[in-house]
mmCIF file of C-alpha atoms and ligand atoms in Angstrom:
data_model
loop_
_atom_site.group_PDB
_atom_site.id
_atom_site.type_symbol
_atom_site.label_atom_id
_atom_site.label_comp_id
_atom_site.label_asym_id
_atom_site.label_seq_id
_atom_site.Cartn_x
_atom_site.Cartn_y
_atom_site.Cartn_z
ATOM 1 C CA MET F 255 233.557 102.518 148.449
ATOM 2 C CA GLY F 256 233.134 105.592 146.228
ATOM 3 C CA ARG F 257 236.832 106.319 146.664
ATOM 4 C CA LEU F 258 237.750 102.713 145.883
ATOM 5 C CA LEU F 259 235.542 102.669 142.813
ATOM 6 C CA SER F 260 237.188 105.835 141.534
ATOM 7 C CA TRP F 261 240.478 103.959 141.500
ATOM 8 C CA ALA F 262 239.177 101.660 138.864
ATOM 9 C CA THR F 263 236.798 103.900 136.962
ATOM 10 C CA ILE F 264 238.903 107.070 137.263
ATOM 11 C CA GLY F 265 237.854 110.663 136.696
ATOM 12 C CA THR F 266 239.333 112.571 133.754
ATOM 13 C CA GLU F 267 242.203 113.835 135.899
ATOM 14 C CA GLY F 268 243.730 110.413 136.318
ATOM 15 C CA GLY F 269 243.929 108.449 139.473
ATOM 16 C CA PHE F 270 245.698 105.849 141.504
ATOM 17 C CA TRP F 271 246.801 103.590 138.663
ATOM 18 C CA LEU F 272 245.549 105.040 135.376
ATOM 19 C CA PRO F 273 246.662 108.234 133.595
ATOM 20 C CA SER F 274 244.173 111.023 132.855
ATOM 21 C CA GLN F 275 241.612 110.448 130.128
ATOM 22 C CA GLY F 276 242.378 112.505 127.023
ATOM 23 C CA SER F 277 240.028 110.939 124.483
ATOM 24 C CA GLU F 278 236.408 109.934 124.089
ATOM 25 C CA GLY F 279 237.257 106.226 124.014
ATOM 26 C CA ALA F 280 239.343 106.385 127.184
ATOM 27 C CA ALA F 281 236.361 106.490 129.546
ATOM 28 C CA GLU F 282 234.825 103.414 127.918
ATOM 29 C CA VAL F 283 238.098 101.467 128.089
ATOM 30 C CA ASP F 284 238.426 102.395 131.756
ATOM 31 C CA ARG F 285 234.855 101.296 132.491
ATOM 32 C CA ILE F 286 235.585 97.822 131.109
ATOM 33 C CA PHE F 287 238.832 97.718 133.037
ATOM 34 C CA GLY F 288 237.000 98.717 136.214
ATOM 35 C CA PHE F 289 234.286 96.111 135.642
ATOM 36 C CA VAL F 290 236.754 93.265 135.036
ATOM 37 C CA PHE F 291 238.838 94.391 137.984
ATOM 38 C CA TRP F 292 235.981 94.530 140.491
ATOM 39 C CA VAL F 293 234.422 91.252 139.315
ATOM 40 C CA SER F 294 237.834 89.614 139.759
ATOM 41 C CA ALA F 295 238.320 91.243 143.164
ATOM 42 C CA PHE F 296 234.852 90.135 144.295
ATOM 43 C CA PHE F 297 235.388 86.467 143.376
ATOM 44 C CA PHE F 298 238.925 86.488 144.732
ATOM 45 C CA LEU F 299 237.715 87.696 148.112
ATOM 46 C CA LEU F 300 234.681 85.369 148.100
ATOM 47 C CA ILE F 301 236.737 82.259 147.291
ATOM 48 C CA VAL F 302 239.564 83.052 149.704
ATOM 49 C CA ALA F 303 237.114 83.879 152.501
ATOM 50 C CA LEU F 304 235.172 80.602 152.019
ATOM 51 C CA MET F 305 238.419 78.656 151.794
ATOM 52 C CA VAL F 306 239.693 80.081 155.084
ATOM 53 C CA LEU F 307 236.305 79.526 156.723
ATOM 54 C CA PHE F 308 236.134 75.864 155.631
ATOM 55 C CA VAL F 309 239.726 75.169 156.597
ATOM 56 C CA ILE F 310 239.045 76.373 160.124
ATOM 57 C CA ARG F 311 235.579 74.940 160.503
ATOM 58 C CA TYR F 312 236.260 71.448 159.148
ATOM 59 C CA ARG F 313 239.793 71.059 160.413
ATOM 60 C CA ARG F 314 240.891 67.776 161.946
ATOM 61 C CA ARG F 315 240.690 67.745 165.732
ATOM 62 C CA PRO F 316 240.263 65.163 168.558
ATOM 63 C CA GLY F 317 236.960 63.309 168.189
ATOM 64 C CA ARG F 318 236.645 64.364 164.533
ATOM 65 C CA GLU F 319 239.187 62.159 162.860
ATOM 66 C CA ASP F 320 236.990 61.188 159.888
ATOM 67 C CA ALA F 321 235.334 63.374 157.311
ATOM 68 C CA GLU F 322 231.667 64.114 157.921
ATOM 69 C CA PRO F 323 229.273 62.452 155.520
ATOM 70 C CA SER F 324 228.180 64.964 152.888
ATOM 71 C CA PRO F 325 226.013 64.993 149.731
ATOM 72 C CA ARG F 326 227.840 63.931 146.545
ATOM 73 C CA HIS F 327 225.951 66.362 144.313
ATOM 74 C CA ASN F 328 223.782 69.429 144.570
ATOM 75 C CA THR F 329 222.403 70.043 141.095
ATOM 76 C CA PRO F 330 220.806 73.494 141.650
ATOM 77 C CA LEU F 331 224.019 74.743 143.331
ATOM 78 C CA GLU F 332 226.226 73.389 140.542
ATOM 79 C CA ILE F 333 224.062 74.913 137.819
ATOM 80 C CA THR F 334 224.159 78.273 139.625
ATOM 81 C CA TRP F 335 227.919 78.435 140.013
ATOM 82 C CA THR F 336 228.374 77.451 136.397
ATOM 83 C CA THR F 337 225.776 79.773 134.870
ATOM 84 C CA ILE F 338 226.649 83.009 136.686
ATOM 85 C CA PRO F 339 230.360 83.032 135.716
ATOM 86 C CA ILE F 340 229.455 82.086 132.108
ATOM 87 C CA LEU F 341 227.053 85.025 131.873
ATOM 88 C CA ILE F 342 229.654 87.398 133.339
ATOM 89 C CA VAL F 343 232.339 86.195 130.921
ATOM 90 C CA ILE F 344 229.977 86.500 127.937
ATOM 91 C CA ALA F 345 229.094 90.055 129.038
ATOM 92 C CA ILE F 346 232.796 90.955 129.274
ATOM 93 C CA PHE F 347 233.376 89.534 125.785
ATOM 94 C CA ILE F 348 230.453 91.347 124.137
ATOM 95 C CA TRP F 349 231.262 94.644 125.847
ATOM 96 C CA GLY F 350 234.996 94.372 125.117
ATOM 97 C CA PHE F 351 234.415 93.364 121.497
ATOM 98 C CA LYS F 352 232.065 96.294 120.952
ATOM 99 C CA VAL F 353 234.623 98.784 122.301
ATOM 100 C CA TYR F 354 237.378 97.068 120.282
ATOM 101 C CA LEU F 355 235.320 97.532 117.108
ATOM 102 C CA ASP F 356 234.636 101.187 117.993
ATOM 103 C CA ILE F 357 238.349 101.865 118.482
ATOM 104 C CA ASN F 358 239.106 100.256 115.124
ATOM 105 C CA THR F 359 236.343 101.831 113.042
ATOM 106 C CA PRO F 360 237.182 105.463 112.264
ATOM 107 C CA PRO F 361 234.267 107.709 111.231
ATOM 108 C CA ALA F 362 234.291 108.576 107.517
ATOM 109 C CA ASN F 363 234.983 112.284 108.148
ATOM 110 C CA ALA F 364 238.105 111.680 110.271
ATOM 111 C CA TYR F 365 241.228 113.789 109.708
ATOM 112 C CA GLU F 366 244.022 111.490 108.575
ATOM 113 C CA VAL F 367 247.604 111.535 109.849
ATOM 114 C CA LEU F 368 250.192 109.010 108.640
ATOM 115 C CA VAL F 369 252.361 107.566 111.391
ATOM 116 C CA THR F 370 255.748 106.045 110.600
ATOM 117 C CA GLY F 371 257.852 104.187 113.123
ATOM 118 C CA GLN F 372 261.576 104.000 112.443
ATOM 119 C CA LYS F 373 264.659 103.395 114.533
ATOM 120 C CA TRP F 374 264.202 105.425 116.788
ATOM 121 C CA LYS F 375 261.669 108.062 116.052
ATOM 122 C CA TRP F 376 257.997 108.521 115.315
ATOM 123 C CA LEU F 377 257.196 110.617 112.242
ATOM 124 C CA PHE F 378 253.795 112.139 111.570
ATOM 125 C CA THR F 379 252.848 113.138 108.034
ATOM 126 C CA TYR F 380 249.959 115.574 107.553
ATOM 127 C CA PRO F 381 247.691 115.764 104.505
ATOM 128 C CA ASN F 382 249.634 118.750 103.097
ATOM 129 C CA GLY F 383 252.895 116.762 103.156
ATOM 130 C CA HIS F 384 254.353 118.324 106.292
ATOM 131 C CA VAL F 385 256.317 115.823 108.385
ATOM 132 C CA ASP F 386 256.670 116.406 112.110
ATOM 133 C CA GLU F 387 258.240 114.637 115.059
ATOM 134 C CA ASN F 388 255.128 115.186 117.184
ATOM 135 C CA LEU F 389 251.480 114.350 116.663
ATOM 136 C CA HIS F 390 249.512 117.609 116.487
ATOM 137 C CA VAL F 391 245.735 117.385 116.340
ATOM 138 C CA PRO F 392 242.729 119.677 116.766
ATOM 139 C CA VAL F 393 240.552 119.111 119.833
ATOM 140 C CA ALA F 394 237.123 117.420 119.472
ATOM 141 C CA THR F 395 237.840 116.168 115.958
ATOM 142 C CA PRO F 396 238.015 112.512 114.954
ATOM 143 C CA ILE F 397 241.608 111.666 113.941
ATOM 144 C CA ARG F 398 242.479 108.573 111.928
ATOM 145 C CA LEU F 399 246.033 107.266 112.248
ATOM 146 C CA VAL F 400 247.334 105.155 109.359
ATOM 147 C CA MET F 401 250.449 103.554 110.719
ATOM 148 C CA THR F 402 253.395 101.569 109.405
ATOM 149 C CA SER F 403 257.063 100.938 110.147
ATOM 150 C CA GLU F 404 260.196 101.522 108.099
ATOM 151 C CA ASP F 405 262.260 98.807 109.699
ATOM 152 C CA VAL F 406 261.274 96.639 112.679
ATOM 153 C CA ILE F 407 258.150 96.243 114.812
ATOM 154 C CA HIS F 408 257.417 99.277 116.968
ATOM 155 C CA GLY F 409 254.537 99.736 119.391
ATOM 156 C CA PHE F 410 252.565 102.984 119.163
ATOM 157 C CA TYR F 411 251.155 103.888 122.562
ATOM 158 C CA ILE F 412 249.336 106.961 123.932
ATOM 159 C CA PRO F 413 248.338 106.051 127.502
ATOM 160 C CA ALA F 414 246.056 109.095 127.972
ATOM 161 C CA PHE F 415 244.040 108.090 124.895
ATOM 162 C CA ARG F 416 244.098 104.374 125.807
ATOM 163 C CA LEU F 417 245.477 103.697 122.307
ATOM 164 C CA LYS F 418 248.059 101.031 121.635
ATOM 165 C CA ARG F 419 248.902 99.190 118.462
ATOM 166 C CA ASP F 420 251.982 97.524 117.041
ATOM 167 C CA VAL F 421 253.233 98.909 113.752
ATOM 168 C CA VAL F 422 254.757 96.357 111.422
ATOM 169 C CA PRO F 423 256.931 96.903 108.343
ATOM 170 C CA GLY F 424 255.173 96.144 105.066
ATOM 171 C CA ARG F 425 251.609 96.688 106.243
ATOM 172 C CA TYR F 426 249.302 99.444 107.439
ATOM 173 C CA VAL F 427 247.247 99.438 110.607
ATOM 174 C CA LYS F 428 244.646 102.005 111.582
ATOM 175 C CA LEU F 429 243.501 103.518 114.836
ATOM 176 C CA TRP F 430 241.377 106.517 115.604
ATOM 177 C CA PHE F 431 240.571 108.787 118.512
ATOM 178 C CA GLN F 432 238.933 112.062 119.372
ATOM 179 C CA ALA F 433 240.797 114.194 121.877
ATOM 180 C CA THR F 434 238.594 115.794 124.532
ATOM 181 C CA LYS F 435 240.787 118.584 125.913
ATOM 182 C CA PRO F 436 243.771 120.629 124.747
ATOM 183 C CA GLY F 437 247.139 119.692 126.186
ATOM 184 C CA GLU F 438 250.231 117.581 125.672
ATOM 185 C CA TYR F 439 250.244 113.826 126.088
ATOM 186 C CA GLN F 440 253.143 111.391 126.008
ATOM 187 C CA ILE F 441 253.616 108.894 123.173
ATOM 188 C CA TYR F 442 255.774 105.828 123.733
ATOM 189 C CA CYS F 443 257.150 102.878 121.792
ATOM 190 C CA THR F 444 256.256 99.622 123.526
ATOM 191 C CA GLN F 445 258.149 97.047 121.465
ATOM 192 C CA TYR F 446 261.828 96.572 122.198
ATOM 193 C CA CYS F 447 263.211 97.801 118.875
ATOM 194 C CA GLY F 448 266.919 98.215 119.567
ATOM 195 C CA THR F 449 269.420 100.562 121.198
ATOM 196 C CA GLY F 450 267.280 103.707 121.100
ATOM 197 C CA HIS F 451 263.978 102.051 122.065
ATOM 198 C CA SER F 452 263.633 103.863 125.375
ATOM 199 C CA ASP F 453 264.236 107.228 123.652
ATOM 200 C CA MET F 454 261.502 106.642 121.108
ATOM 201 C CA TRP F 455 259.217 109.270 122.557
ATOM 202 C CA ALA F 456 256.943 111.822 120.987
ATOM 203 C CA LYS F 457 254.206 114.180 122.133
ATOM 204 C CA ALA F 458 250.571 114.268 121.173
ATOM 205 C CA VAL F 459 249.728 117.982 121.123
ATOM 206 C CA VAL F 460 246.002 118.714 121.212
ATOM 207 C CA HIS F 461 245.278 122.252 119.996
ATOM 208 C CA GLU F 462 242.445 124.627 120.898
ATOM 209 C CA PRO F 463 239.902 125.215 118.115
ATOM 210 C CA GLY F 464 241.685 127.099 115.300
ATOM 211 C CA GLY F 465 245.120 126.541 116.825
ATOM 212 C CA PHE F 466 245.853 123.420 114.832
ATOM 213 C CA GLU F 467 245.372 125.135 111.472
ATOM 214 C CA ARG F 468 247.696 127.990 112.548
ATOM 215 C CA TRP F 469 250.304 125.526 113.770
ATOM 216 C CA LEU F 470 250.206 123.466 110.555
ATOM 217 C CA GLU F 471 250.483 126.581 108.368
ATOM 218 C CA ASP F 472 253.426 127.799 110.407
ATOM 219 C CA ALA F 473 255.202 124.448 110.695
ATOM 220 C CA SER F 474 254.842 123.638 106.990
ATOM 221 C CA ASN F 475 256.578 126.843 105.891
ATOM 222 C CA PHE F 476 259.742 126.625 107.950
ATOM 223 C CA LEU F 477 261.951 126.034 104.899
ATOM 224 C CA ALA F 478 260.852 129.377 103.449
ATOM 225 C CA LYS F 479 261.096 131.242 106.756
ATOM 226 C CA MET F 480 264.468 130.053 107.999
ATOM 227 C CA SER F 481 267.985 130.121 106.614
ATOM 228 C CA PRO F 482 269.004 126.761 105.095
ATOM 229 C CA ALA F 483 271.341 126.010 108.016
ATOM 230 C CA GLU F 484 268.594 126.758 110.565
ATOM 231 C CA ALA F 485 266.112 124.653 108.629
ATOM 232 C CA GLY F 486 268.753 121.910 108.436
ATOM 233 C CA GLU F 487 269.206 121.970 112.205
ATOM 234 C CA ARG F 488 265.472 121.602 112.613
ATOM 235 C CA LEU F 489 265.354 118.694 110.151
ATOM 236 C CA TYR F 490 268.304 117.113 111.967
ATOM 237 C CA GLY F 491 266.260 117.179 115.160
ATOM 238 C CA THR F 492 262.903 116.189 113.722
ATOM 239 C CA ARG F 493 263.626 113.572 111.074
ATOM 240 C CA GLY F 494 265.521 111.039 113.118
ATOM 241 C CA CYS F 495 269.164 112.057 112.400
ATOM 242 C CA ALA F 496 269.762 113.047 116.031
ATOM 243 C CA GLN F 497 268.927 109.565 117.303
ATOM 244 C CA CYS F 498 272.154 108.130 115.832
ATOM 245 C CA HIS F 499 274.456 111.046 114.895
ATOM 246 C CA SER F 500 275.702 113.412 117.586
ATOM 247 C CA VAL F 501 276.831 116.955 116.780
ATOM 248 C CA ASP F 502 279.220 117.274 119.728
ATOM 249 C CA GLY F 503 281.640 114.444 118.974
ATOM 250 C CA LYS F 504 279.914 111.829 121.162
ATOM 251 C CA GLY F 505 279.734 108.264 119.859
ATOM 252 C CA GLY F 506 276.473 106.764 118.653
ATOM 253 C CA THR F 507 274.971 104.230 116.291
ATOM 254 C CA GLY F 508 276.336 106.405 113.468
ATOM 255 C CA PRO F 509 279.391 108.678 113.215
ATOM 256 C CA THR F 510 279.224 112.128 114.807
ATOM 257 C CA PHE F 511 278.578 115.116 112.550
ATOM 258 C CA LYS F 512 280.992 117.333 114.454
ATOM 259 C CA ALA F 513 283.780 118.568 112.197
ATOM 260 C CA MET F 514 282.857 116.028 109.545
ATOM 261 C CA PHE F 515 282.117 118.276 106.605
ATOM 262 C CA GLY F 516 285.125 118.810 104.333
ATOM 263 C CA HIS F 517 287.266 116.272 106.179
ATOM 264 C CA GLN F 518 288.565 112.841 105.206
ATOM 265 C CA VAL F 519 286.302 109.991 106.308
ATOM 266 C CA PRO F 520 287.799 106.485 106.628
ATOM 267 C CA LEU F 521 285.549 103.913 104.961
ATOM 268 C CA ASP F 522 284.897 100.255 105.602
ATOM 269 C CA GLY F 523 287.375 98.287 103.486
ATOM 270 C CA GLY F 524 290.300 100.639 103.970
ATOM 271 C CA LYS F 525 289.478 103.417 101.515
ATOM 272 C CA ALA F 526 288.613 106.981 102.430
ATOM 273 C CA THR F 527 286.523 109.790 101.002
ATOM 274 C CA VAL F 528 286.050 113.492 101.556
ATOM 275 C CA ALA F 529 282.760 114.383 103.228
ATOM 276 C CA ASP F 530 281.486 116.889 100.676
ATOM 277 C CA GLU F 531 277.976 117.753 99.497
ATOM 278 C CA ASN F 532 277.718 114.763 97.161
ATOM 279 C CA TYR F 533 278.944 112.289 99.770
ATOM 280 C CA ILE F 534 276.361 113.513 102.298
ATOM 281 C CA ARG F 535 273.573 113.445 99.747
ATOM 282 C CA GLU F 536 274.526 109.897 98.747
ATOM 283 C CA SER F 537 274.717 108.798 102.396
ATOM 284 C CA ILE F 538 271.185 110.108 103.011
ATOM 285 C CA LEU F 539 269.654 108.508 99.911
ATOM 286 C CA GLU F 540 271.802 105.338 99.710
ATOM 287 C CA PRO F 541 273.183 104.849 103.220
ATOM 288 C CA GLN F 542 274.760 101.478 102.396
ATOM 289 C CA ALA F 543 276.866 102.833 99.490
ATOM 290 C CA LYS F 544 279.756 104.002 101.677
ATOM 291 C CA ILE F 545 279.965 102.787 105.268
ATOM 292 C CA VAL F 546 282.241 104.685 107.637
ATOM 293 C CA ALA F 547 284.893 102.382 109.138
ATOM 294 C CA GLY F 548 283.847 101.009 112.518
ATOM 295 C CA PHE F 549 280.080 101.390 112.002
ATOM 296 C CA GLN F 550 277.315 98.943 111.084
ATOM 297 C CA PRO F 551 275.277 99.372 107.873
ATOM 298 C CA VAL F 552 272.002 99.982 109.748
ATOM 299 C CA MET F 553 270.833 103.379 108.506
ATOM 300 C CA PRO F 554 267.510 103.365 106.617
ATOM 301 C CA THR F 555 267.303 105.200 103.301
ATOM 302 C CA PHE F 556 265.635 108.603 103.257
ATOM 303 C CA GLN F 557 264.768 108.252 99.566
ATOM 304 C CA GLY F 558 261.290 109.709 99.143
ATOM 305 C CA ARG F 559 261.249 110.971 102.719
ATOM 306 C CA LEU F 560 263.410 114.071 102.331
ATOM 307 C CA LYS F 561 262.962 116.542 99.508
ATOM 308 C CA ASP F 562 265.994 117.926 97.648
ATOM 309 C CA GLN F 563 265.539 121.274 99.357
ATOM 310 C CA GLU F 564 265.583 119.548 102.728
ATOM 311 C CA ILE F 565 268.730 117.569 101.920
ATOM 312 C CA THR F 566 270.420 120.818 100.897
ATOM 313 C CA ALA F 567 269.368 122.401 104.203
ATOM 314 C CA ILE F 568 270.835 119.484 106.166
ATOM 315 C CA ILE F 569 274.115 119.799 104.225
ATOM 316 C CA GLU F 570 274.235 123.530 105.055
ATOM 317 C CA TYR F 571 273.675 122.689 108.715
ATOM 318 C CA LEU F 572 276.495 120.096 108.734
ATOM 319 C CA LYS F 573 278.843 122.763 107.324
ATOM 320 C CA THR F 574 278.276 124.849 110.456
ATOM 321 C CA LEU F 575 279.376 122.018 112.821
ATOM 322 C CA LYS F 576 283.037 122.932 113.018
HETATM 323 CU CU1 CUA M 145 260.431 101.590 118.553
HETATM 324 CU CU2 CUA M 145 260.777 100.535 120.669
#
């Protein structure tokens, strides 16, 4: 029975059907899950067992063609089988509602990270303005996530933290958690949001004490530490360009970047333009201004999301893709 129970309540290392617990709230969520599961299993077995027993015991057989006379009511029995399930259901509601409120009420001193869902990438913005493709957090620190979407509904999901919330364009939703041990945990998107939905992955990286501050310092200064083309390659990978634009000539939602810079680009409507610095800058800030022939006008604007220095770095990177 101990083994069976551990399936539903689960140690921190994960178990038969739940991933490992990476946050303080995870254990509580699992306890409710275990309780609901075992209550359901108990009544399922009880009802099926009684049903089978009665079917066999009161079956029709020679000499017992008619139903036996039986009482029409048994008030104490009826009150019992009504009251017990009501009490259990009320307990599940109160317990579940309490945990729901806990998950949705961040402590006042929580460290805030902005989460943006876009086709097809999660972006995490830190208080100093650094934007990253992964969620980095310090261990044992309450983290508040303020989340929104740039385009369609995405579903933010970290199974190890038992956190899941839809992000909707035009509004902000909040979640919070406190990671219990350093490590890397998978983040998924759980709303079907288009072609790249199943690639909309990110990592939650929980740092040792002190490690988060070092990482943030290091990550924020990459523009100063790298050449513009190197920084541009990094931005290409981390800001959502790579989801739609290949660099090796492969097709995608958007045109490939391979050998694009300096060449003629055929545009929707029959015209053409040369892919120079100004064209690339315009396509990043006003993607609908010039649509490449054969592609849909689906790219979101990066106005306000990429600094001038970053746009320049991306342009320098595109120049290297011969
Ligand atoms: Cu975003 Cu699915």
